[in-house]
Amino acid sequence: MEFPTVLTWVLGILIVIDLALRLVALFIVPRNRTPASGTAWLMTVTFFPLIGFLLFLAIGTNHLPKQRREKQREAALRINGKSPTLHVETALGNAPDWFVEVIDLNQRLGGMPLVGGNQVHIMHETLESYDAMIAEIDRAQQRVHVQFYILAYDETTAPFFAALRRAVQRGVTVRILIDYWASRRTRGFAQTRRELDAIGATWAYTLPFKPMRGHMQRPDLRNHRKIVTVDGEVGFTGSLNLVHPSYHKPKAIRRGMRWIDLMARFEGPVVAELDAVFATDWFIEIGEEIIEESLQRRFARNVHELRGPVQCQVVPSGPGYASESNLQMFLALLYHARHSVEIVSPYFVPNDAMLYAMSNIRARGINVDLYVSEMADQFLVHHAQCSYYEQLLRMGVRIWRYRSPALLHTKYVIVDDQVSALGSSNMDMRSFTLNMEVTVLLYGEATANVLGDIARLYRSSSVQLTLAEWSTRPWYKRMADNICRLTSALQ
């Protein structure tokens, strides 16, 4: 066969493969997917047929493996069997009528009821948060549960590790979960692993990606939760990772960057719900059932030991849940707002539903303040976020950018100075669809006021972005924003 004939055959085969990939993509890509996401994936396959199709096969679905989904369903059934059928000790008093609709929605989606009688203490200083967690670990008598997206041993976190070691030496059961990819890629993880082994606690990865050992799922799924519970009596959650505020990133160290975080300390029945989220992840990863241990003291009685005035509801979310429970809750809060909304989020990349909700509340004359960072640590997410600023500013949203070199990493929402929600979840599509997150919904003016005061503190270190200023940014930044906006839809 002559060379031109061979070349013709090869080109013909490649054309057939190219057309076949495009046709197959038309059938499988849009299925059960949002129009924005489907369009972005089809464009990727159109411009880069083979690479785009392989990329879609690798990260085009956020479904967990069947075995993991079955374990989560089993854990959810156990929790539902122990939790009360009605919201417990709510005593909502002057709560708006719509709040009952939101907590009912959350319980249907996440399985957790609203529970009253909680004490909440908000901490916006990293060292204060560490000191508070260490103090509780040193008081532990039975068990300590620790779960972080990033956990690293360094000069800042060494006292935390030391407290865990002391707890083990006293005979306390210590269990630790860390995200597989996030912690392993943090500088100095070899030493962190040695310290974890030396503590004597039982520890494991969440969402390990080890195809040769049967651990196979979409490789960029993450367990982004941050939870510490002690004896089922005291719990912590928020945005803080257990790592030095620079995250040991050379570029961040050169720039003098530090992450600004917030943690909340809880006492009362809500701690059982945080413990239940940890117990579910532990059961999925380890196979050890500790759900009964976590819930029996709190949900076995109709009347809980009351610790304070705040009503709380834990809202777990992630790929293992039927729908984006965190997104659904945030949307419900936005649509029910009557006079003000404050959003603090380092990564704010809204989908169409959230964008329409923002437009709706601004059209109703509701004040909206968005707190973000001037500097970012993730190029794609930052530029995707920037692509929405002009649209938000034209709506009348006030955007406050926290001055560099600090990075505002806190995540919370306040609605009408009464209802608030805080936790690990960002306001972006990764947190809504790919990450396992935990958020706590809170009703109480005192807590909302504390969070509002912290927002005022953030505002004092921020610069308000104006439409006139944003309209003058260079063309190449606009192009980067628009391109990154497209990539954000590849979910």
Coordinates of C-alpha atoms in Angstrom, one line a residue:
M1 CA 0.0 0.0 0.0
E2 CA 1.4 3.4 -1.0
F3 CA 2.0 6.0 1.6
P4 CA -0.6 8.5 0.4
T5 CA -3.2 5.8 0.6
V6 CA -2.2 4.9 4.2
L7 CA -2.4 8.5 5.1
T8 CA -5.8 8.8 3.6
W9 CA -7.0 5.8 5.6
V10 CA -5.5 7.2 8.8
L11 CA -7.1 10.6 8.3
G12 CA -10.4 8.9 7.5
I13 CA -10.3 6.9 10.7
L14 CA -9.5 9.9 12.8
I15 CA -12.4 11.9 11.2
V16 CA -14.8 9.0 12.0
I17 CA -13.5 8.8 15.6
D18 CA -13.8 12.6 16.0
L19 CA -17.4 12.5 14.7
A20 CA -18.2 9.5 16.9
L21 CA -16.9 11.2 20.0
R22 CA -19.0 14.3 19.3
L23 CA -22.2 12.3 18.7
V24 CA -21.7 10.2 21.8
A25 CA -21.1 13.4 23.8
L26 CA -24.4 14.8 22.6
F27 CA -26.2 11.8 24.1
I28 CA -24.3 11.4 27.4
V29 CA -23.1 14.9 28.4
P30 CA -26.4 16.8 28.8
R31 CA -28.1 14.0 30.7
N32 CA -29.0 15.0 34.3
R33 CA -26.8 18.1 34.0
T34 CA -27.5 21.8 34.2
P35 CA -27.6 23.6 30.9
A36 CA -24.5 25.7 31.8
S37 CA -22.5 22.6 32.7
G38 CA -23.7 20.6 29.7
T39 CA -22.8 23.5 27.3
A40 CA -19.4 23.9 28.8
W41 CA -18.6 20.2 28.5
L42 CA -19.9 20.1 24.9
M43 CA -17.7 23.1 24.0
T44 CA -14.7 21.3 25.5
V45 CA -15.4 18.1 23.5
T46 CA -16.0 20.2 20.4
F47 CA -12.7 22.1 20.6
F48 CA -10.6 19.2 22.0
P49 CA -12.5 16.0 21.0
L50 CA -10.2 13.3 22.4
I51 CA -8.8 15.2 25.4
G52 CA -12.2 16.7 26.2
F53 CA -13.9 13.3 26.1
L54 CA -11.3 11.7 28.3
L55 CA -11.5 14.6 30.7
F56 CA -15.3 14.1 30.9
L57 CA -14.9 10.4 31.6
A58 CA -12.5 11.3 34.5
I59 CA -14.3 14.2 36.2
G60 CA -17.6 14.5 34.4
T61 CA -19.6 12.9 37.2
N62 CA -19.7 13.6 40.9
H63 CA -21.3 10.3 41.8
L64 CA -19.6 8.3 44.5
P65 CA -19.0 4.6 44.0
K66 CA -21.9 2.3 44.8
Q67 CA -20.4 0.9 47.9
R68 CA -19.8 4.3 49.4
R69 CA -23.4 5.4 48.6
E70 CA -24.8 2.3 50.2
K71 CA -22.8 3.0 53.4
Q72 CA -24.0 6.5 53.5
R73 CA -27.6 5.5 53.1
E74 CA -27.2 2.9 55.9
A75 CA -25.6 5.5 58.2
A76 CA -28.4 8.0 57.4
L77 CA -31.1 5.4 58.3
R78 CA -29.4 4.8 61.6
I79 CA -29.3 8.6 62.3
N80 CA -32.9 9.1 61.3
G81 CA -34.0 6.2 63.5
K82 CA -32.3 7.9 66.5
S83 CA -33.1 11.6 65.8
P84 CA -36.4 13.0 66.9
T85 CA -39.2 13.2 64.3
L86 CA -40.0 16.8 65.4
H87 CA -37.6 19.7 66.0
V88 CA -36.4 19.5 69.6
E89 CA -36.6 22.3 72.2
T90 CA -36.9 24.9 69.4
A91 CA -38.6 27.7 71.4
L92 CA -38.4 29.9 68.3
G93 CA -40.2 32.8 69.9
N94 CA -40.1 35.7 67.4
A95 CA -38.6 33.7 64.5
P96 CA -40.1 34.6 61.2
D97 CA -42.7 32.2 59.7
W98 CA -40.5 31.3 56.8
F99 CA -37.8 29.9 59.1
V100 CA -39.8 26.8 59.8
E101 CA -40.0 26.1 56.1
V102 CA -36.2 26.4 55.9
I103 CA -35.5 24.0 58.8
D104 CA -38.0 21.5 57.4
L105 CA -36.3 21.6 54.0
N106 CA -32.9 21.1 55.7
Q107 CA -34.2 18.1 57.6
R108 CA -35.6 16.4 54.5
L109 CA -32.3 17.0 52.6
G110 CA -29.8 16.4 55.4
G111 CA -31.6 14.3 57.9
M112 CA -30.8 16.5 60.9
P113 CA -33.5 18.3 63.0
L114 CA -33.3 21.8 64.5
V115 CA -32.3 21.5 68.2
G116 CA -32.4 24.2 70.8
G117 CA -30.6 24.8 74.0
N118 CA -27.2 25.4 72.5
Q119 CA -24.4 27.7 73.6
V120 CA -22.3 29.2 70.7
H121 CA -19.1 31.1 70.9
I122 CA -17.6 32.6 67.7
M123 CA -13.8 32.9 67.4
H124 CA -12.3 34.9 64.5
E125 CA -8.6 34.6 65.6
T126 CA -6.7 31.5 64.6
L127 CA -4.7 31.2 67.9
E128 CA -7.9 31.6 69.9
S129 CA -9.5 28.8 68.0
Y130 CA -6.5 26.5 68.6
D131 CA -6.3 27.3 72.3
A132 CA -10.0 26.6 72.7
M133 CA -9.8 23.2 70.9
I134 CA -6.7 22.2 72.9
A135 CA -8.3 23.1 76.2
E136 CA -11.3 20.9 75.4
I137 CA -9.1 18.0 74.3
D138 CA -7.2 18.2 77.5
R139 CA -10.5 17.9 79.4
A140 CA -11.6 14.9 77.3
Q141 CA -12.5 11.7 79.2
Q142 CA -14.0 9.4 76.6
R143 CA -13.4 10.3 73.0
V144 CA -12.1 13.0 70.7
H145 CA -13.1 13.2 67.0
V146 CA -11.0 15.3 64.7
Q147 CA -11.8 15.9 61.0
F148 CA -10.0 18.4 58.8
Y149 CA -9.6 19.1 55.1
I150 CA -6.0 20.0 55.7
L151 CA -4.1 18.7 58.8
A152 CA -0.4 19.5 59.0
Y153 CA 2.2 19.3 61.8
D154 CA 4.1 22.5 62.1
E155 CA 5.1 25.1 64.7
T156 CA 1.5 26.4 64.9
T157 CA -0.3 23.1 65.2
A158 CA 2.3 21.2 67.3
P159 CA 0.4 22.0 70.6
F160 CA -2.8 20.5 69.1
F161 CA -0.9 17.3 68.2
A162 CA 0.6 17.3 71.7
A163 CA -2.9 17.6 73.3
L164 CA -4.1 14.6 71.2
R165 CA -1.1 12.6 72.4
R166 CA -1.9 13.4 76.0
A167 CA -5.5 12.4 75.5
V168 CA -4.4 9.0 74.1
Q169 CA -2.1 8.5 77.0
R170 CA -5.0 9.1 79.4
G171 CA -6.9 6.3 77.7
V172 CA -9.2 8.6 75.6
T173 CA -10.3 7.2 72.2
V174 CA -9.0 9.6 69.5
R175 CA -10.1 9.2 65.9
I176 CA -8.8 11.4 63.1
L177 CA -10.0 11.9 59.5
I178 CA -8.1 14.0 56.9
D179 CA -8.8 14.6 53.2
Y180 CA -6.6 12.3 51.0
W181 CA -5.4 14.8 48.4
A182 CA -5.5 18.1 50.4
S183 CA -3.4 17.0 53.3
R184 CA -0.9 14.9 51.3
R185 CA 0.0 17.7 49.0
T186 CA 0.7 20.1 51.9
R187 CA 4.4 20.7 52.4
G188 CA 5.9 18.5 55.1
F189 CA 3.2 15.8 55.1
A190 CA 5.8 13.0 55.7
Q191 CA 6.4 14.5 59.1
T192 CA 2.7 15.0 59.7
R193 CA 2.2 11.3 59.0
R194 CA 4.9 10.3 61.4
E195 CA 3.3 12.5 64.1
L196 CA -0.1 11.0 63.5
D197 CA 1.4 7.5 63.9
A198 CA 3.3 8.5 67.0
I199 CA 0.2 9.9 68.7
G200 CA -1.3 6.4 68.9
A201 CA -4.7 7.5 67.6
T202 CA -6.6 5.8 64.9
W203 CA -6.5 7.9 61.7
A204 CA -7.6 7.5 58.1
Y205 CA -7.9 9.4 54.8
T206 CA -11.3 10.5 53.5
L207 CA -12.0 9.9 49.8
P208 CA -8.7 8.0 49.2
F209 CA -7.9 7.7 45.5
K210 CA -6.1 4.3 45.2
P211 CA -7.4 2.5 42.1
M212 CA -5.1 -0.5 42.6
R213 CA -6.7 -1.0 46.1
G214 CA -10.2 -0.6 45.0
H215 CA -10.6 3.1 46.1
M216 CA -11.8 4.6 42.8
Q217 CA -14.0 7.7 42.3
R218 CA -13.7 11.0 40.6
P219 CA -10.2 12.1 41.6
D220 CA -11.0 15.7 42.4
L221 CA -13.8 15.0 45.0
R222 CA -12.8 16.4 48.4
N223 CA -14.0 16.1 52.0
H224 CA -13.8 19.8 52.9
R225 CA -15.3 19.4 56.4
K226 CA -13.7 20.8 59.6
I227 CA -15.1 19.2 62.8
V228 CA -13.8 18.6 66.3
T229 CA -16.0 17.0 69.0
V230 CA -15.0 16.1 72.5
D231 CA -17.0 13.5 74.5
G232 CA -20.1 14.4 72.5
E233 CA -20.4 17.5 74.7
V234 CA -18.4 20.2 73.0
G235 CA -17.9 20.7 69.2
F236 CA -16.2 23.0 66.8
T237 CA -16.7 23.7 63.1
G238 CA -15.9 26.6 60.7
S239 CA -13.5 27.5 58.0
L240 CA -10.2 26.8 59.8
N241 CA -7.8 24.2 58.5
L242 CA -5.2 22.7 61.0
V243 CA -2.2 24.3 59.4
H244 CA 0.0 27.4 59.7
P245 CA -1.8 30.5 58.4
S246 CA 0.6 30.7 55.4
Y247 CA -0.3 27.1 54.4
H248 CA 3.4 26.6 53.9
K249 CA 3.1 27.8 50.4
P250 CA 6.3 29.4 49.2
K251 CA 4.5 32.1 47.1
A252 CA 2.3 32.9 50.1
I253 CA 5.3 33.2 52.4
R254 CA 7.1 35.5 50.0
R255 CA 4.0 37.7 49.8
G256 CA 3.4 37.7 53.5
M257 CA 0.0 36.1 53.0
R258 CA -2.0 34.7 55.9
W259 CA -5.5 33.1 55.9
I260 CA -8.2 34.8 58.0
D261 CA -10.6 32.1 59.5
L262 CA -13.5 31.7 61.8
M263 CA -14.4 28.8 64.1
A264 CA -17.5 28.3 66.3
R265 CA -17.5 26.4 69.6
F266 CA -20.8 24.7 70.5
E267 CA -22.2 23.2 73.6
G268 CA -25.6 21.5 73.7
P269 CA -27.6 19.0 71.5
V270 CA -26.1 20.3 68.2
V271 CA -22.8 18.6 69.1
A272 CA -24.5 15.2 68.6
E273 CA -25.3 16.3 65.0
L274 CA -21.7 17.3 64.4
D275 CA -20.6 14.0 65.9
A276 CA -23.1 12.2 63.6
V277 CA -21.5 13.7 60.5
F278 CA -18.1 12.6 61.7
A279 CA -19.5 9.1 62.5
T280 CA -21.0 8.8 59.0
D281 CA -17.6 9.6 57.4
W282 CA -15.8 7.3 59.8
F283 CA -18.2 4.4 58.9
I284 CA -17.7 5.0 55.2
E285 CA -13.9 5.1 55.4
I286 CA -13.2 2.6 58.2
G287 CA -16.3 0.4 58.3
E288 CA -16.4 0.8 62.1
E289 CA -19.9 1.8 63.4
I290 CA -19.7 4.5 66.0
I291 CA -23.0 6.2 65.2
E292 CA -24.8 4.6 68.2
E293 CA -21.9 5.9 70.4
S294 CA -22.3 9.4 69.0
L295 CA -26.1 9.6 69.3
Q296 CA -27.3 7.5 72.1
R297 CA -26.8 10.1 74.9
R298 CA -28.4 13.0 73.0
F299 CA -31.2 11.5 70.9
A300 CA -32.4 8.8 73.3
R301 CA -34.3 11.4 75.3
N302 CA -37.1 13.8 74.4
V303 CA -35.6 16.5 76.6
H304 CA -32.0 17.4 76.2
E305 CA -29.6 19.0 78.6
L306 CA -29.9 22.7 77.7
R307 CA -26.7 24.8 77.5
G308 CA -27.8 28.1 75.9
P309 CA -30.4 30.1 74.0
V310 CA -29.3 29.3 70.4
Q311 CA -31.2 27.0 68.0
C312 CA -29.0 25.1 65.6
Q313 CA -29.3 22.7 62.7
V314 CA -26.4 20.9 61.1
V315 CA -26.7 20.6 57.3
P316 CA -24.3 18.1 55.8
S317 CA -23.8 18.2 52.0
G318 CA -21.8 16.5 49.3
P319 CA -21.9 14.1 46.4
G320 CA -23.4 11.3 48.6
Y321 CA -26.6 13.4 49.1
A322 CA -29.5 13.4 46.7
S323 CA -29.3 17.1 46.0
E324 CA -27.1 20.1 46.9
S325 CA -28.5 20.6 50.4
N326 CA -26.2 23.5 51.1
L327 CA -27.1 25.3 47.9
Q328 CA -30.8 24.7 48.6
M329 CA -30.5 26.2 52.1
F330 CA -28.6 29.2 50.9
L331 CA -31.2 29.9 48.1
A332 CA -34.1 29.5 50.6
L333 CA -32.4 32.0 53.0
L334 CA -31.9 34.5 50.1
Y335 CA -35.4 34.3 48.8
H336 CA -36.9 34.7 52.3
A337 CA -34.7 37.8 53.2
R338 CA -36.7 40.9 54.1
H339 CA -34.2 43.7 54.7
S340 CA -30.6 42.6 54.6
V341 CA -28.2 39.8 53.6
E342 CA -24.5 39.6 54.3
I343 CA -22.3 37.0 52.6
V344 CA -18.7 36.3 53.6
S345 CA -17.0 33.9 51.1
P346 CA -13.5 33.6 49.8
Y347 CA -14.7 31.8 46.7
F348 CA -18.0 33.2 45.4
V349 CA -18.8 31.7 42.0
P350 CA -22.7 31.6 41.8
N351 CA -24.6 29.3 39.5
D352 CA -27.6 30.6 37.6
A353 CA -30.0 29.8 40.5
M354 CA -28.0 31.8 43.0
L355 CA -27.5 34.7 40.6
Y356 CA -31.3 34.9 40.0
A357 CA -31.8 34.9 43.7
M358 CA -29.4 37.7 44.2
S359 CA -31.1 39.7 41.4
N360 CA -34.5 39.0 43.0
I361 CA -33.6 40.3 46.5
R362 CA -31.9 43.4 45.1
A363 CA -35.0 44.1 42.9
R364 CA -37.0 44.0 46.2
G365 CA -34.7 46.6 47.7
I366 CA -32.9 44.4 50.1
N367 CA -29.3 45.4 51.1
V368 CA -26.7 42.9 50.1
D369 CA -23.1 43.0 51.2
L370 CA -20.5 40.6 49.8
Y371 CA -17.1 40.2 51.5
V372 CA -14.4 38.6 49.4
S373 CA -10.6 38.8 49.2
E374 CA -8.6 41.2 47.1
M375 CA -5.9 38.5 46.7
A376 CA -6.6 34.9 45.9
D377 CA -4.7 31.6 46.1
Q378 CA -6.5 29.9 43.2
F379 CA -6.1 31.4 39.8
L380 CA -9.1 29.7 38.1
V381 CA -11.5 30.2 40.9
H382 CA -10.4 33.8 41.5
H383 CA -10.9 34.8 37.9
A384 CA -14.2 33.0 37.6
Q385 CA -15.3 34.9 40.7
C386 CA -14.2 38.2 39.2
S387 CA -16.2 37.6 36.1
Y388 CA -19.4 38.1 38.2
Y389 CA -18.4 41.3 39.8
E390 CA -19.7 43.6 37.1
Q391 CA -23.1 41.9 37.0
L392 CA -23.4 42.0 40.8
L393 CA -22.3 45.6 41.0
R394 CA -25.0 46.6 38.4
M395 CA -27.6 44.8 40.6
G396 CA -26.5 47.0 43.5
V397 CA -24.6 44.5 45.5
R398 CA -21.9 46.1 47.7
I399 CA -18.7 44.3 47.3
W400 CA -16.0 44.6 49.9
R401 CA -12.5 43.3 49.1
Y402 CA -10.3 42.4 52.0
R403 CA -6.9 44.0 51.6
S404 CA -3.9 41.9 50.6
P405 CA -1.7 40.2 51.7
A406 CA -4.3 38.6 54.0
L407 CA -6.8 36.2 52.4
L408 CA -10.3 36.2 53.9
H409 CA -11.1 32.5 54.2
T410 CA -14.2 32.8 56.5
K411 CA -17.5 31.5 55.2
Y412 CA -20.9 32.6 56.6
V413 CA -24.2 34.3 55.8
I414 CA -26.4 36.6 57.9
V415 CA -30.1 37.2 57.0
D416 CA -32.1 40.0 58.5
D417 CA -29.8 40.1 61.6
Q418 CA -31.6 37.1 63.0
V419 CA -30.7 33.9 61.0
S420 CA -27.1 32.9 60.1
A421 CA -25.3 30.0 58.7
L422 CA -21.6 29.2 59.1
G423 CA -19.3 26.3 58.3
S424 CA -16.9 24.9 55.7
S425 CA -19.0 25.6 52.5
N426 CA -18.0 28.3 50.0
M427 CA -20.4 29.9 47.7
D428 CA -19.2 28.2 44.6
M429 CA -20.1 25.2 42.4
R430 CA -17.3 23.1 43.8
S431 CA -18.7 23.4 47.4
F432 CA -22.3 22.8 46.0
T433 CA -21.6 19.7 43.9
L434 CA -18.2 18.2 44.5
N435 CA -17.1 18.8 48.1
M436 CA -18.4 17.2 51.2
E437 CA -19.2 20.2 53.5
V438 CA -20.8 20.9 56.8
T439 CA -22.8 24.0 57.6
V440 CA -24.7 25.0 60.8
L441 CA -27.8 27.0 60.5
L442 CA -28.4 29.2 63.6
Y443 CA -31.3 31.2 64.9
G444 CA -30.6 33.8 67.5
E445 CA -30.1 37.6 67.3
A446 CA -27.1 37.5 69.6
T447 CA -25.2 35.1 67.4
A448 CA -26.2 37.1 64.3
N449 CA -25.0 40.3 65.9
V450 CA -21.6 38.8 66.8
L451 CA -21.2 37.7 63.2
G452 CA -22.3 41.1 62.1
D453 CA -19.7 42.8 64.3
I454 CA -17.0 40.5 62.7
A455 CA -18.3 41.6 59.3
R456 CA -17.8 45.2 60.3
L457 CA -14.3 44.3 61.4
Y458 CA -13.7 42.8 58.0
R459 CA -15.1 45.9 56.3
S460 CA -12.6 48.1 58.2
S461 CA -9.8 46.1 56.6
S462 CA -11.5 46.1 53.1
V463 CA -11.9 48.5 50.2
Q464 CA -15.3 48.8 48.5
L465 CA -15.3 47.9 44.8
T466 CA -17.0 50.4 42.5
L467 CA -18.4 49.8 39.1
A468 CA -16.4 52.7 37.7
E469 CA -13.2 51.2 39.0
W470 CA -14.0 47.7 37.8
S471 CA -14.9 48.9 34.3
T472 CA -11.3 50.2 33.8
R473 CA -9.5 46.9 34.3
P474 CA -7.3 45.7 31.4
W475 CA -8.7 43.7 28.6
Y476 CA -6.5 40.7 29.3
K477 CA -7.9 40.4 32.8
R478 CA -11.4 40.5 31.4
M479 CA -10.5 37.7 29.0
A480 CA -9.0 35.6 31.8
D481 CA -12.2 36.2 33.8
N482 CA -14.4 35.1 31.0
I483 CA -12.4 32.0 30.2
C484 CA -12.2 30.9 33.8
R485 CA -16.0 31.5 34.1
L486 CA -16.5 28.8 31.5
T487 CA -14.2 26.3 33.2
S488 CA -16.2 26.8 36.5
A489 CA -19.2 25.1 34.8
L490 CA -17.3 21.9 34.1
Q491 CA -19.0 20.0 36.9

